[in-house]
Short mmCIF file of N, CA and C in Angstrom, two decimals:
data_model
loop_
_atom_site.label_atom_id
_atom_site.label_comp_id
_atom_site.label_asym_id
_atom_site.label_seq_id
_atom_site.Cartn_x
_atom_site.Cartn_y
_atom_site.Cartn_z
N MET O 1 20.72 1.91 6.12
CA MET O 1 19.34 1.46 5.56
C MET O 1 18.37 2.65 5.65
N PHE O 2 17.63 2.83 4.66
CA PHE O 2 16.66 4.07 4.51
C PHE O 2 15.60 3.79 5.55
N LYS O 3 15.20 4.87 6.13
CA LYS O 3 14.07 4.69 7.07
C LYS O 3 12.86 5.66 6.73
N LEU O 4 11.76 4.94 6.60
CA LEU O 4 10.43 5.91 5.98
C LEU O 4 10.19 6.84 7.20
N THR O 5 10.28 8.28 6.64
CA THR O 5 10.11 9.29 7.55
C THR O 5 8.56 10.03 7.49
N LEU O 6 7.99 10.77 7.95
CA LEU O 6 6.99 11.42 8.05
C LEU O 6 6.94 12.30 6.53
N GLU O 7 8.06 13.12 6.30
CA GLU O 7 8.28 13.51 5.16
C GLU O 7 8.21 12.95 3.81
N THR O 8 8.91 11.82 3.96
CA THR O 8 8.94 10.92 2.61
C THR O 8 7.19 10.38 2.61
N ALA O 9 6.51 9.89 3.76
CA ALA O 9 5.29 9.70 3.89
C ALA O 9 4.43 10.66 3.19
N LYS O 10 4.57 11.83 3.28
CA LYS O 10 3.84 13.08 2.95
C LYS O 10 3.89 12.98 1.23
N GLN O 11 5.13 12.73 0.85
CA GLN O 11 5.43 12.95 -0.50
C GLN O 11 4.76 11.67 -1.10
N LEU O 12 4.63 10.46 -0.63
CA LEU O 12 4.10 9.28 -1.06
C LEU O 12 2.35 9.60 -1.16
N LEU O 13 1.88 10.10 -0.23
CA LEU O 13 0.44 10.36 -0.21
C LEU O 13 0.07 11.42 -1.36
N ALA O 14 1.08 12.32 -1.48
CA ALA O 14 0.75 13.36 -2.70
C ALA O 14 0.75 12.74 -3.97
N ALA O 15 1.84 11.94 -4.18
CA ALA O 15 1.67 11.11 -5.38
C ALA O 15 0.54 10.19 -5.70
N ALA O 16 0.11 9.60 -4.62
CA ALA O 16 -1.09 8.71 -4.60
C ALA O 16 -2.32 9.53 -4.96
N GLU O 17 -2.36 10.87 -4.34
CA GLU O 17 -3.38 11.56 -4.41
C GLU O 17 -3.69 12.16 -5.81
N GLN O 18 -2.56 12.69 -6.17
CA GLN O 18 -2.53 13.03 -7.55
C GLN O 18 -3.08 11.88 -8.62
N LYS O 19 -2.72 10.60 -8.53
CA LYS O 19 -3.19 9.69 -9.29
C LYS O 19 -4.75 9.37 -9.27
N ALA O 20 -5.14 9.46 -7.78
CA ALA O 20 -6.55 9.11 -7.61
C ALA O 20 -7.27 10.40 -8.20
N ARG O 21 -6.70 11.49 -8.06
CA ARG O 21 -7.36 12.61 -8.86
C ARG O 21 -7.51 12.44 -10.35
N GLN O 22 -6.43 12.07 -10.93
CA GLN O 22 -6.51 11.78 -12.20
C GLN O 22 -7.37 10.71 -12.83
N MET O 23 -7.61 9.78 -12.13
CA MET O 23 -8.61 8.75 -12.11
C MET O 23 -10.16 8.99 -11.67
N GLY O 24 -10.16 10.12 -11.33
CA GLY O 24 -11.59 10.56 -10.97
C GLY O 24 -12.02 9.95 -9.70
N LEU O 25 -11.06 9.50 -8.72
CA LEU O 25 -11.32 8.77 -7.42
C LEU O 25 -11.22 9.80 -6.36
N SER O 26 -11.88 9.43 -5.23
CA SER O 26 -11.80 9.84 -3.93
C SER O 26 -11.21 8.86 -3.01
N SER O 27 -10.03 8.91 -2.49
CA SER O 27 -9.38 7.56 -2.12
C SER O 27 -9.05 8.06 -0.45
N ASP O 28 -8.91 6.93 0.20
CA ASP O 28 -8.45 6.73 1.53
C ASP O 28 -6.88 6.26 1.31
N ILE O 29 -5.90 6.97 1.90
CA ILE O 29 -4.77 6.70 1.55
C ILE O 29 -3.71 6.59 2.63
N ALA O 30 -2.99 5.07 3.16
CA ALA O 30 -2.41 5.07 4.37
C ALA O 30 -0.95 4.75 4.00
N ILE O 31 -0.16 5.27 4.81
CA ILE O 31 1.45 4.83 4.96
C ILE O 31 1.75 4.24 6.02
N VAL O 32 2.38 3.15 6.21
CA VAL O 32 2.78 2.44 7.48
C VAL O 32 4.22 2.33 7.52
N ASP O 33 4.98 2.25 8.52
CA ASP O 33 6.52 1.79 8.75
C ASP O 33 6.72 0.32 8.72
N GLU O 34 7.99 0.09 9.04
CA GLU O 34 8.09 -1.46 9.08
C GLU O 34 7.46 -2.33 9.79
N GLY O 35 7.14 -1.53 11.05
CA GLY O 35 6.33 -2.43 11.75
C GLY O 35 4.66 -2.24 11.82
N ALA O 36 4.50 -2.02 10.72
CA ALA O 36 3.19 -1.64 10.28
C ALA O 36 2.32 -0.57 11.12
N ASN O 37 3.10 0.39 11.74
CA ASN O 37 2.50 1.26 12.35
C ASN O 37 2.42 2.54 11.54
N LEU O 38 0.98 3.12 11.76
CA LEU O 38 0.52 4.12 10.97
C LEU O 38 1.53 5.43 10.99
N ILE O 39 2.21 5.88 9.85
CA ILE O 39 2.86 7.25 9.81
C ILE O 39 2.11 8.27 9.23
N ALA O 40 1.37 8.08 8.25
CA ALA O 40 0.44 8.96 7.76
C ALA O 40 -0.64 8.81 7.15
N PHE O 41 -1.97 9.23 6.96
CA PHE O 41 -3.19 9.03 6.60
C PHE O 41 -3.59 10.33 6.04
N HIS O 42 -4.31 9.86 4.69
CA HIS O 42 -5.08 11.04 3.87
C HIS O 42 -6.28 10.77 3.29
N ARG O 43 -7.42 11.28 3.68
CA ARG O 43 -8.62 10.88 3.35
C ARG O 43 -9.13 12.09 2.42
N MET O 44 -8.98 11.90 1.05
CA MET O 44 -9.63 13.05 0.29
C MET O 44 -11.09 13.37 0.21
N ASP O 45 -11.46 14.69 -0.02
CA ASP O 45 -12.84 14.92 0.03
C ASP O 45 -13.59 13.91 -0.86
N ASN O 46 -14.79 13.67 0.16
CA ASN O 46 -15.86 12.63 -0.29
C ASN O 46 -15.50 10.98 -0.19
N ALA O 47 -14.21 10.81 0.22
CA ALA O 47 -13.78 9.47 0.25
C ALA O 47 -14.68 8.80 1.51
N ARG O 48 -14.79 7.52 1.23
CA ARG O 48 -15.88 6.61 1.96
C ARG O 48 -15.11 6.61 3.43
N ILE O 49 -16.00 6.76 4.74
CA ILE O 49 -15.39 6.49 5.77
C ILE O 49 -15.37 5.29 5.99
N GLY O 50 -15.78 4.12 5.51
CA GLY O 50 -15.30 2.93 5.55
C GLY O 50 -14.12 2.44 5.11
N GLY O 51 -13.43 3.39 4.24
CA GLY O 51 -12.10 3.03 3.54
C GLY O 51 -11.14 3.51 4.47
N ILE O 52 -11.48 4.39 5.60
CA ILE O 52 -10.27 4.48 6.39
C ILE O 52 -9.91 3.35 6.80
N ASP O 53 -10.60 2.53 7.51
CA ASP O 53 -9.81 1.13 8.35
C ASP O 53 -9.27 0.35 7.03
N ILE O 54 -9.94 0.33 5.85
CA ILE O 54 -9.99 -0.65 4.91
C ILE O 54 -8.36 -0.22 4.34
N SER O 55 -8.11 0.84 4.01
CA SER O 55 -6.64 1.56 3.59
C SER O 55 -5.61 1.16 4.61
N GLN O 56 -5.94 1.38 5.93
CA GLN O 56 -4.90 1.25 7.04
C GLN O 56 -4.63 -0.16 7.04
N ASN O 57 -5.61 -1.05 6.88
CA ASN O 57 -5.36 -2.43 7.24
C ASN O 57 -4.93 -3.15 5.70
N LYS O 58 -5.11 -2.50 4.58
CA LYS O 58 -4.34 -2.85 3.31
C LYS O 58 -2.86 -2.80 3.71
N ALA O 59 -2.69 -1.55 4.12
CA ALA O 59 -0.96 -1.13 4.21
C ALA O 59 -0.30 -2.03 5.42
N TRP O 60 -1.05 -2.12 6.41
CA TRP O 60 -0.81 -3.08 7.56
C TRP O 60 -0.54 -4.80 6.89
N THR O 61 -1.36 -5.21 6.18
CA THR O 61 -1.38 -6.50 5.76
C THR O 61 -0.07 -6.64 4.66
N SER O 62 0.07 -5.67 4.01
CA SER O 62 1.19 -5.52 3.06
C SER O 62 2.47 -5.75 3.77
N VAL O 63 2.78 -5.22 4.85
CA VAL O 63 3.86 -5.24 5.64
C VAL O 63 4.01 -6.54 6.49
N ALA O 64 3.02 -6.79 7.05
CA ALA O 64 2.62 -8.07 7.78
C ALA O 64 2.86 -9.40 7.04
N MET O 65 2.39 -9.46 5.70
CA MET O 65 2.40 -10.61 4.95
C MET O 65 3.63 -10.49 4.03
N GLN O 66 4.27 -9.27 3.95
CA GLN O 66 5.46 -8.86 3.02
C GLN O 66 5.15 -9.12 1.57
N MET O 67 3.88 -8.80 1.25
CA MET O 67 3.44 -8.97 -0.27
C MET O 67 2.36 -8.00 -0.52
N PRO O 68 1.96 -7.60 -1.95
CA PRO O 68 0.68 -6.99 -2.18
C PRO O 68 -0.55 -7.67 -1.55
N THR O 69 -1.38 -7.02 -1.30
CA THR O 69 -2.58 -7.67 -0.69
C THR O 69 -3.48 -8.26 -1.75
N ALA O 70 -3.50 -8.05 -2.92
CA ALA O 70 -3.97 -8.75 -4.01
C ALA O 70 -3.64 -10.22 -4.18
N ASN O 71 -2.27 -10.25 -3.83
CA ASN O 71 -1.64 -11.81 -4.23
C ASN O 71 -2.35 -12.71 -3.23
N LEU O 72 -2.99 -12.14 -2.23
CA LEU O 72 -3.60 -13.19 -1.34
C LEU O 72 -4.81 -13.49 -1.63
N ALA O 73 -5.44 -12.82 -2.77
CA ALA O 73 -6.77 -13.14 -3.18
C ALA O 73 -7.14 -14.44 -3.48
N GLN O 74 -6.09 -14.97 -4.48
CA GLN O 74 -6.21 -16.22 -5.02
C GLN O 74 -6.24 -17.37 -3.96
N SER O 75 -5.16 -17.13 -3.44
CA SER O 75 -4.88 -18.32 -2.13
C SER O 75 -5.76 -18.08 -0.87
N ALA O 76 -6.73 -17.28 -1.09
CA ALA O 76 -7.82 -17.21 -0.02
C ALA O 76 -9.14 -17.90 -0.15
N LEU O 77 -9.32 -18.16 -1.61
CA LEU O 77 -10.40 -18.68 -1.92
C LEU O 77 -11.02 -19.92 -1.36
N PRO O 78 -12.08 -20.38 -1.18
CA PRO O 78 -12.50 -21.93 -0.71
C PRO O 78 -11.70 -22.85 -1.42
N GLY O 79 -11.21 -23.72 -0.38
CA GLY O 79 -10.36 -24.83 -0.79
C GLY O 79 -8.98 -24.51 -1.38
N ALA O 80 -8.51 -23.16 -1.31
CA ALA O 80 -7.04 -22.71 -1.44
C ALA O 80 -6.35 -23.12 -0.47
N PRO O 81 -5.19 -22.91 -0.26
CA PRO O 81 -4.31 -22.93 0.97
C PRO O 81 -4.40 -22.04 2.09
N SER O 82 -4.69 -20.77 1.72
CA SER O 82 -4.81 -19.76 2.80
C SER O 82 -6.38 -19.49 2.86
N PHE O 83 -7.22 -20.31 2.61
CA PHE O 83 -8.69 -19.99 2.77
C PHE O 83 -9.04 -19.53 4.33
N GLY O 84 -9.51 -18.40 4.64
CA GLY O 84 -10.00 -18.07 5.84
C GLY O 84 -8.98 -16.95 6.52
N ILE O 85 -7.76 -16.76 5.60
CA ILE O 85 -6.63 -15.87 6.30
C ILE O 85 -7.11 -14.76 6.66
N ASN O 86 -8.28 -14.24 5.85
CA ASN O 86 -9.00 -12.69 6.17
C ASN O 86 -9.60 -12.79 7.55
N THR O 87 -9.89 -13.84 8.10
CA THR O 87 -10.32 -14.02 9.35
C THR O 87 -9.37 -14.04 10.61
N THR O 88 -7.99 -13.86 10.37
CA THR O 88 -6.99 -13.91 11.27
C THR O 88 -6.68 -12.74 11.67
N ASN O 89 -5.78 -12.65 12.71
CA ASN O 89 -5.31 -11.11 13.26
C ASN O 89 -6.45 -10.22 13.45
N HIS O 90 -7.60 -10.84 14.21
CA HIS O 90 -8.80 -9.90 14.56
C HIS O 90 -9.32 -9.33 13.13
N GLY O 91 -9.29 -10.18 11.99
CA GLY O 91 -9.88 -9.66 10.88
C GLY O 91 -9.15 -8.46 10.18
N ARG O 92 -8.03 -8.30 10.55
CA ARG O 92 -7.14 -7.12 10.05
C ARG O 92 -6.50 -7.45 8.73
N VAL O 93 -6.44 -8.58 8.38
CA VAL O 93 -5.77 -9.24 6.98
C VAL O 93 -6.78 -9.02 6.09
N VAL O 94 -6.35 -8.10 4.91
CA VAL O 94 -7.33 -7.62 3.92
C VAL O 94 -6.58 -8.30 2.57
N ILE O 95 -7.44 -9.02 1.71
CA ILE O 95 -7.34 -9.90 0.65
C ILE O 95 -7.76 -8.90 -0.65
N LEU O 96 -7.84 -7.82 -0.43
CA LEU O 96 -8.52 -6.93 -1.38
C LEU O 96 -7.17 -6.19 -2.13
N GLY O 97 -7.06 -5.72 -3.50
CA GLY O 97 -5.82 -5.25 -3.87
C GLY O 97 -5.85 -3.64 -3.35
N GLY O 98 -4.66 -3.39 -3.25
CA GLY O 98 -4.52 -1.84 -2.98
C GLY O 98 -3.43 -1.72 -1.81
N GLY O 99 -2.89 -2.80 -1.28
CA GLY O 99 -1.80 -2.68 -0.17
C GLY O 99 -0.54 -3.21 -0.75
N ILE O 100 0.54 -2.63 -0.67
CA ILE O 100 1.81 -2.96 -1.33
C ILE O 100 2.94 -2.53 -0.39
N PRO O 101 3.85 -3.49 -0.23
CA PRO O 101 4.86 -3.03 0.59
C PRO O 101 6.02 -2.19 0.07
N LEU O 102 6.60 -1.45 0.97
CA LEU O 102 7.79 -0.49 0.24
C LEU O 102 8.91 -1.33 0.66
N ILE O 103 10.03 -1.52 -0.41
CA ILE O 103 11.08 -2.30 -0.04
C ILE O 103 12.27 -1.68 -0.65
N SER O 104 13.27 -1.53 0.19
CA SER O 104 14.71 -1.10 0.07
C SER O 104 15.68 -2.15 0.53
N LYS O 105 16.50 -2.59 -0.48
CA LYS O 105 17.56 -3.60 -0.34
C LYS O 105 16.95 -4.87 0.26
N ASP O 106 16.06 -5.10 -0.47
CA ASP O 106 15.32 -6.60 -0.18
C ASP O 106 14.63 -6.58 1.08
N ARG O 107 14.34 -5.51 1.86
CA ARG O 107 13.80 -5.52 3.13
C ARG O 107 12.61 -4.40 3.05
N VAL O 108 11.50 -5.14 3.82
CA VAL O 108 10.16 -4.41 3.83
C VAL O 108 10.48 -3.31 4.73
N ILE O 109 10.31 -1.94 4.52
CA ILE O 109 10.44 -0.80 5.24
C ILE O 109 9.22 -0.07 5.43
N GLY O 110 8.21 -0.57 4.79
CA GLY O 110 6.76 0.20 5.04
C GLY O 110 5.70 -0.27 4.01
N GLY O 111 4.72 0.18 4.04
CA GLY O 111 3.71 -0.31 3.06
C GLY O 111 2.68 1.15 2.77
N ILE O 112 1.84 0.69 1.79
CA ILE O 112 0.91 1.78 1.47
C ILE O 112 -0.33 0.89 1.26
N GLY O 113 -1.49 1.59 1.70
CA GLY O 113 -2.87 1.10 1.33
C GLY O 113 -3.88 2.03 0.83
N VAL O 114 -4.57 1.66 0.02
CA VAL O 114 -5.42 2.67 -0.69
C VAL O 114 -6.85 2.14 -0.81
N SER O 115 -7.76 2.79 -0.68
CA SER O 115 -9.20 2.22 -0.87
C SER O 115 -9.96 3.48 -1.17
N GLY O 116 -10.98 3.30 -2.28
CA GLY O 116 -11.68 4.16 -2.78
C GLY O 116 -12.34 3.60 -4.48
N GLY O 117 -11.52 2.73 -4.85
CA GLY O 117 -11.97 2.36 -6.32
C GLY O 117 -12.18 0.86 -6.29
N THR O 118 -12.03 0.11 -7.38
CA THR O 118 -12.15 -1.10 -7.46
C THR O 118 -10.46 -1.43 -6.97
N SER O 119 -10.35 -2.95 -6.86
CA SER O 119 -9.03 -3.28 -6.35
C SER O 119 -8.32 -3.03 -7.51
N ALA O 120 -8.40 -3.04 -8.76
CA ALA O 120 -7.48 -2.61 -9.75
C ALA O 120 -7.44 -1.14 -9.60
N GLN O 121 -8.01 -0.11 -9.53
CA GLN O 121 -7.97 0.98 -9.55
C GLN O 121 -7.05 1.41 -8.13
N ASP O 122 -7.45 0.76 -7.07
CA ASP O 122 -6.66 1.15 -5.81
C ASP O 122 -5.07 0.57 -6.18
N ILE O 123 -4.92 -0.45 -6.82
CA ILE O 123 -3.75 -1.01 -7.08
C ILE O 123 -2.91 -0.09 -7.65
N GLU O 124 -3.50 0.69 -8.78
CA GLU O 124 -2.87 1.54 -9.76
C GLU O 124 -2.60 3.14 -8.77
N VAL O 125 -3.44 3.38 -7.88
CA VAL O 125 -3.24 4.63 -7.06
C VAL O 125 -2.03 4.21 -6.22
N ALA O 126 -1.99 3.00 -5.57
CA ALA O 126 -0.98 2.67 -4.58
C ALA O 126 0.48 2.62 -5.42
N ASN O 127 0.26 1.97 -6.79
CA ASN O 127 1.80 2.03 -7.61
C ASN O 127 2.16 3.31 -7.72
N ALA O 128 1.39 4.43 -7.77
CA ALA O 128 2.00 5.45 -8.03
C ALA O 128 2.82 6.31 -6.98
N ALA O 129 2.36 5.74 -5.60
CA ALA O 129 3.38 6.21 -4.46
C ALA O 129 4.39 5.26 -4.62
N VAL O 130 4.28 3.80 -4.86
CA VAL O 130 5.53 3.00 -5.22
C VAL O 130 6.69 3.50 -6.15
N TYR O 131 6.27 3.97 -7.37
CA TYR O 131 7.00 4.69 -8.11
C TYR O 131 7.68 6.01 -7.62
N ALA O 132 6.90 6.67 -6.77
CA ALA O 132 7.58 7.89 -6.06
C ALA O 132 8.36 7.35 -5.12
N PHE O 133 8.20 6.63 -4.59
CA PHE O 133 8.97 6.08 -3.23
C PHE O 133 10.49 5.52 -4.09
N ASN O 134 10.22 4.84 -5.12
CA ASN O 134 11.50 4.21 -5.79
C ASN O 134 12.31 5.44 -6.17
N SER O 135 11.85 6.35 -7.00
CA SER O 135 12.42 7.56 -7.45
C SER O 135 13.10 8.32 -6.35
N LEU O 136 12.40 8.41 -5.00
CA LEU O 136 13.06 9.11 -3.94
C LEU O 136 14.37 8.27 -3.44
N LEU O 137 14.07 7.00 -3.48
CA LEU O 137 15.47 6.18 -3.22
C LEU O 137 16.48 6.51 -4.13
N ARG O 138 16.31 6.56 -5.36
CA ARG O 138 17.34 6.33 -6.24
C ARG O 138 18.05 7.80 -6.44
N VAL O 139 17.14 8.82 -6.60
CA VAL O 139 17.62 10.26 -6.43
C VAL O 139 18.13 10.60 -5.39
N GLY O 140 17.29 10.65 -4.07
CA GLY O 140 17.71 11.13 -3.07
C GLY O 140 18.73 10.34 -2.11
N GLU O 141 18.71 9.24 -2.08
CA GLU O 141 19.66 8.45 -1.23
C GLU O 141 20.58 7.70 -1.84
N GLY O 142 20.45 7.54 -3.30
CA GLY O 142 21.32 6.87 -4.15
C GLY O 142 21.46 5.48 -3.97
N PHE O 143 20.28 4.96 -3.25
CA PHE O 143 19.94 3.49 -3.58
C PHE O 143 19.54 2.74 -4.63
N ILE O 144 19.56 1.70 -4.69
CA ILE O 144 18.80 0.81 -5.81
C ILE O 144 18.02 -0.11 -5.04
N THR O 145 16.81 -0.05 -5.34
CA THR O 145 15.58 -0.70 -4.63
C THR O 145 14.86 -1.59 -5.42
N SER O 146 13.97 -2.29 -4.93
CA SER O 146 13.04 -3.00 -5.61
C SER O 146 11.48 -2.81 -4.80
N ALA O 147 10.65 -3.07 -5.48
CA ALA O 147 9.31 -3.19 -5.07
C ALA O 147 8.22 -4.20 -5.56
N ARG O 148 7.41 -4.57 -4.63
CA ARG O 148 6.59 -5.73 -5.35
C ARG O 148 5.26 -4.84 -5.78
N ILE O 149 5.24 -4.58 -7.00
CA ILE O 149 4.26 -3.71 -7.48
C ILE O 149 3.20 -4.43 -8.06
N GLY O 150 1.96 -3.92 -8.01
CA GLY O 150 0.77 -4.49 -8.34
C GLY O 150 0.37 -5.85 -7.96
N SER O 151 -0.04 -7.03 -8.62
CA SER O 151 -0.51 -8.19 -8.09
C SER O 151 -0.64 -8.99 -9.65
N ILE O 152 -0.71 -10.28 -9.11
CA ILE O 152 -1.03 -11.31 -10.13
C ILE O 152 -2.16 -10.98 -10.73
N HIS O 153 -3.23 -10.16 -10.21
CA HIS O 153 -4.37 -9.76 -11.06
C HIS O 153 -4.44 -8.50 -11.76
N SER O 154 -3.21 -7.71 -11.63
CA SER O 154 -3.63 -6.19 -12.13
C SER O 154 -3.66 -6.47 -13.47
N ASN O 155 -4.17 -5.64 -14.09
CA ASN O 155 -4.14 -5.43 -15.59
C ASN O 155 -3.44 -4.12 -16.10
N GLN O 156 -2.21 -4.44 -15.85
CA GLN O 156 -1.59 -3.12 -16.05
C GLN O 156 -0.51 -3.37 -17.36
#
């Protein structure tokens, strides 16, 4: 099975940063492992300091909940089945778009979290890292993989 390494995480950070630059964003970008432990973090110049925790918690949430963070938004509305979920786990669960799990052979092996733009923009930046991750798996390791890309709310 593929293990997310620091070297791989650096490549994912680079792909996400490149996309953020193309979009004119200054983003905070976090990569976590299968246990939602931080592997690598990158704060672009002029990225908001508030985004540091947000990006890390988006990555954590994507692994802990095994889904993109944006998928939680609808179910967390008042009256919805998961209303209040963002108050659990010491407030660490994030329902904003931009956290996406990294999946290999139907198993979550890590996650990425991005903060710096709108939820849709953060999803787009995170997706750049997911695409890079999938390419690394196919080319470098010969694995066929899948990823939960975007969200039910993304306009891609």
